[in-house]
Amino acid sequence: MASRAVVNLNSPLLLYQRHRERIEDALVAAGLAVLVALFLEAASVAAGPWRTVLLLAIVGSGTYSRALGYHVALAVLLWPLWRLSPYLTLLFLAVALPLRGWVMERLGWVLLVAGAPALAQWQVVGVVPLLAGLVAGPRTALGVGLFAALWLKMVGGLAGWQPEMGALHGASLSLAAIEARVAGASFPDTMRLLAEPLRESPLLYALQIVAWGAAGWLVATLRQVEWKEGRPQLPLVPVLATGVLVLWSALFLLPVWFDSQSFFALLAAPTPTVGLALSAILAALLSALYESVHYPVTTRTKRRAPAKPRAKKQMGREGMRQAREANRTRTAERRHPWSDIPLPEDEEPTLLSAE
C-alpha cells in the first residue's frame, strides 16, 4: 500500500495535488515550448523577440488548454517545416491532425519520444524506455520504447548517419544535414529516405527497435511484481538493471551477432555503457520525484470529506450527459496520472482537508 505523507496546509505538495491538472498542463506546455524552441533554433527561424513571443504563446495557451497549446505549436512549426520539406510537412500534418486526440492524451510521453534525438546526442536516450517502465504501465512503456527507437533511427537516417543504435549514441543530428538531403527531393525520394533505417540491415535494426520496447515492458512488468509481504514492488536496482541489460545487448551484442561491428571495437568506446548507467540513474531520480508528488497526503488537522450528494436521475439529453461525465470521472480517478496502471482500492489518491 502506498504510504501517506503528512504535510502542512501550506505545503507545495498539497498545493500541487489540489491543482495537479493545471500544473501538469503547464509543465507539458513548457516541455512542448522547449522542443519547439530547439527546432526553431536549428532552423534559424523567428529569432529575437518574435521567438520569445511565440514560445510564451505556446506555454500560456497550453496551460489554459492542452488542446489549444497543441494547435498553437503546430501553427508555429508549419513554416520552418515547410522550408525544410513540403512533403515532410504534409506527412507531419497527416499524423498530427487526425491523431490529435490520442496525442494530446499522451502528450508528455510523445514529447519524450520526440526528444530522443537530443537525448541521444547527450548519451542518455536510454532514459526514455526506462522512465516509461517505472512510471507507466507495460503497454505504455512498450509503445514509448518502440516509437523512441524508430524515431531516432528515422532522424539519424535522414541526417546521413548509420541508423544503428550504438552509432547514434553521441551523434550530432544536424538539421542542416537533413535539409541538404531532402532539398529538392520528390515525394518518392522523401519516402525512401524515411524508410532507409530498415533497408541496409533490416533484421538488425528491427530487433534493436523491438529490444528498446522490450526494455520498457520488462521494467514496467517487474516493477509490479509482489516479491515480499509488505513490499508490493521489486527494488529499483534489479528492475533497472534488467532494462539496462536489454538495452546494452541491443547496442553491443546484436551488431556483433550480425557481423556489423567488432565486439572489441565496440568495447573500446565505453561512452554508450556510461550513458546507459546515467540513464538508469536519471530514470530512478525522476521516478522517485513522480512517486513523491503523487502519493496520497494527509493534512495534520483532518476531518472527513463530505459525502457527494447523489445526483437525481434526469431524463433526456441532460441526464445522458451527466451520466457520461460521471463515468469519465470515475475512470480518471482509478488510474495513476501518466500511466495505464489501475489503482488498487486502498491507494485511492484522496486528500483530507483541514477544518
Tab-separated table of C-alpha atoms in Angstrom, residues 42-202:
chain	number	residue	atom	x	y	z
A	42	ALA	CA	18.190	24.673	-35.508
A	43	ALA	CA	16.128	26.033	-38.411
A	44	SER	CA	17.237	29.657	-37.761
A	45	VAL	CA	13.628	30.853	-37.839
A	46	ALA	CA	11.904	33.594	-35.798
A	47	ALA	CA	14.974	34.829	-33.964
A	48	GLY	CA	14.924	37.501	-31.265
A	49	PRO	CA	11.778	38.777	-29.536
A	50	TRP	CA	9.435	37.091	-32.016
A	51	ARG	CA	10.630	33.681	-30.891
A	52	THR	CA	10.044	34.638	-27.256
A	53	VAL	CA	6.511	35.761	-28.079
A	54	LEU	CA	5.742	32.517	-29.912
A	55	LEU	CA	7.104	30.348	-27.106
A	56	LEU	CA	5.194	32.297	-24.458
A	57	ALA	CA	2.057	31.862	-26.563
A	58	ILE	CA	2.591	28.090	-26.539
A	59	VAL	CA	3.137	27.993	-22.766
A	60	GLY	CA	0.198	30.290	-21.984
A	61	SER	CA	-2.275	28.612	-24.307
A	62	GLY	CA	-1.110	25.130	-23.271
A	63	THR	CA	-1.578	25.960	-19.602
A	64	TYR	CA	-5.092	27.196	-20.273
A	65	SER	CA	-5.983	24.276	-22.540
A	66	ARG	CA	-3.745	21.429	-23.673
A	67	ALA	CA	-5.621	21.235	-26.985
A	68	LEU	CA	-5.136	24.956	-27.629
A	69	GLY	CA	-1.417	24.794	-26.852
A	70	TYR	CA	-1.030	21.773	-29.128
A	71	HIS	CA	-2.631	23.562	-32.086
A	72	VAL	CA	-0.641	26.760	-31.450
A	73	ALA	CA	2.581	24.699	-31.512
A	74	LEU	CA	1.526	23.074	-34.794
A	75	ALA	CA	0.904	26.509	-36.298
A	76	VAL	CA	4.336	27.736	-35.158
A	77	LEU	CA	6.061	24.691	-36.684
A	78	LEU	CA	4.364	24.924	-40.080
A	79	TRP	CA	6.652	27.500	-41.692
A	80	PRO	CA	10.045	26.042	-40.642
A	81	LEU	CA	8.833	22.559	-41.591
A	82	TRP	CA	7.673	23.792	-44.998
A	83	ARG	CA	11.079	25.386	-45.567
A	84	LEU	CA	12.703	22.070	-44.682
A	85	SER	CA	10.495	19.956	-46.965
A	86	PRO	CA	6.888	20.363	-48.137
A	87	TYR	CA	6.468	16.578	-48.248
A	88	LEU	CA	7.710	16.136	-44.677
A	89	THR	CA	5.277	18.876	-43.638
A	90	LEU	CA	2.343	17.059	-45.237
A	91	LEU	CA	3.372	13.780	-43.616
A	92	PHE	CA	3.683	15.534	-40.258
A	93	LEU	CA	0.194	17.039	-40.560
A	94	ALA	CA	-1.224	13.720	-41.760
A	95	VAL	CA	-0.175	12.230	-38.409
A	96	ALA	CA	-0.554	15.206	-36.056
A	97	LEU	CA	-4.078	16.262	-37.032
A	98	PRO	CA	-6.072	13.007	-37.364
A	99	LEU	CA	-4.432	11.566	-34.220
A	100	ARG	CA	-4.551	14.793	-32.201
A	101	GLY	CA	-6.894	13.355	-29.557
A	102	TRP	CA	-4.652	10.340	-28.952
A	103	VAL	CA	-1.503	12.512	-28.999
A	104	MET	CA	-2.860	15.141	-26.586
A	105	GLU	CA	-3.915	12.480	-24.105
A	106	ARG	CA	-0.321	11.172	-24.044
A	107	LEU	CA	1.455	14.425	-24.874
A	108	GLY	CA	4.051	14.085	-22.110
A	109	TRP	CA	5.259	10.746	-23.456
A	110	VAL	CA	5.040	11.975	-27.065
A	111	LEU	CA	7.346	14.868	-26.168
A	112	LEU	CA	9.810	12.468	-24.531
A	113	VAL	CA	9.829	10.321	-27.684
A	114	ALA	CA	10.230	13.403	-29.898
A	115	GLY	CA	13.220	14.489	-27.810
A	116	ALA	CA	15.016	11.160	-28.323
A	117	PRO	CA	17.494	12.572	-30.914
A	118	ALA	CA	18.586	15.297	-28.474
A	119	LEU	CA	18.865	12.773	-25.633
A	120	ALA	CA	20.945	10.504	-27.891
A	121	GLN	CA	23.352	13.366	-28.501
A	122	TRP	CA	23.734	13.664	-24.702
A	123	GLN	CA	24.189	9.848	-24.375
A	124	VAL	CA	21.071	9.396	-22.171
A	125	VAL	CA	18.459	8.235	-24.686
A	126	GLY	CA	18.056	5.065	-22.610
A	127	VAL	CA	16.091	7.119	-20.082
A	128	VAL	CA	13.065	7.062	-22.420
A	129	PRO	CA	12.099	3.353	-22.100
A	130	LEU	CA	13.422	3.078	-18.527
A	131	LEU	CA	11.407	6.022	-17.220
A	132	ALA	CA	8.290	4.867	-19.056
A	133	GLY	CA	8.721	1.450	-17.477
A	134	LEU	CA	8.977	2.871	-13.954
A	135	VAL	CA	6.136	5.380	-14.243
A	136	ALA	CA	3.705	3.977	-16.814
A	137	GLY	CA	2.272	0.520	-17.303
A	138	PRO	CA	3.650	-2.223	-19.568
A	139	ARG	CA	1.605	-1.216	-22.638
A	140	THR	CA	2.621	2.433	-22.477
A	141	ALA	CA	6.266	1.568	-21.784
A	142	LEU	CA	6.329	-0.850	-24.731
A	143	GLY	CA	4.927	1.767	-27.103
A	144	VAL	CA	7.233	4.521	-25.829
A	145	GLY	CA	10.317	2.344	-26.294
A	146	LEU	CA	9.326	1.182	-29.781
A	147	PHE	CA	8.461	4.658	-31.077
A	148	ALA	CA	11.551	6.266	-29.492
A	149	ALA	CA	13.909	3.807	-31.219
A	150	LEU	CA	12.064	4.055	-34.548
A	151	TRP	CA	12.002	7.855	-34.439
A	152	LEU	CA	15.708	8.028	-33.545
A	153	LYS	CA	16.604	5.744	-36.461
A	154	MET	CA	14.474	7.761	-38.895
A	155	VAL	CA	16.065	11.059	-37.860
A	156	GLY	CA	19.535	9.504	-37.911
A	157	GLY	CA	18.946	8.095	-41.401
A	158	LEU	CA	17.696	11.478	-42.654
A	159	ALA	CA	20.817	13.139	-41.221
A	160	GLY	CA	23.099	10.695	-43.067
A	161	TRP	CA	24.165	8.602	-40.062
A	162	GLN	CA	24.237	4.814	-39.973
A	163	PRO	CA	20.901	4.087	-38.241
A	164	GLU	CA	22.397	1.701	-35.696
A	165	MET	CA	21.649	2.473	-32.048
A	166	GLY	CA	25.281	2.334	-30.938
A	167	ALA	CA	26.385	4.674	-33.723
A	168	LEU	CA	23.591	7.123	-32.888
A	169	HIS	CA	24.725	7.482	-29.260
A	170	GLY	CA	26.520	10.824	-29.120
A	171	ALA	CA	25.732	11.594	-32.765
A	172	SER	CA	25.089	15.232	-33.625
A	173	LEU	CA	21.912	15.027	-35.717
A	174	SER	CA	22.123	18.350	-37.529
A	175	LEU	CA	19.018	19.817	-39.130
A	176	ALA	CA	21.268	21.308	-41.815
A	177	ALA	CA	22.358	17.788	-42.827
A	178	ILE	CA	18.706	16.710	-43.064
A	179	GLU	CA	17.859	19.784	-45.149
A	180	ALA	CA	20.741	19.055	-47.523
A	181	ARG	CA	19.462	15.519	-48.124
A	182	VAL	CA	15.756	16.325	-48.576
A	183	ALA	CA	16.224	19.563	-50.547
A	184	GLY	CA	14.571	19.146	-53.926
A	185	ALA	CA	13.626	15.536	-53.212
A	186	SER	CA	10.395	14.276	-54.725
A	187	PHE	CA	7.741	12.540	-52.663
A	188	PRO	CA	9.008	9.002	-53.543
A	189	ASP	CA	12.577	10.058	-52.724
A	190	THR	CA	11.433	11.503	-49.396
A	191	MET	CA	9.647	8.283	-48.517
A	192	ARG	CA	12.760	6.317	-49.495
A	193	LEU	CA	14.882	8.430	-47.146
A	194	LEU	CA	12.411	7.857	-44.325
A	195	ALA	CA	12.481	4.093	-44.897
A	196	GLU	CA	16.269	3.970	-45.101
A	197	PRO	CA	16.753	2.783	-41.467
A	198	LEU	CA	15.267	-0.604	-42.415
A	199	ARG	CA	16.905	-1.090	-45.801
A	200	GLU	CA	20.586	-1.863	-45.167
A	201	SER	CA	20.263	-4.377	-42.275
A	202	PRO	CA	16.524	-4.676	-41.746
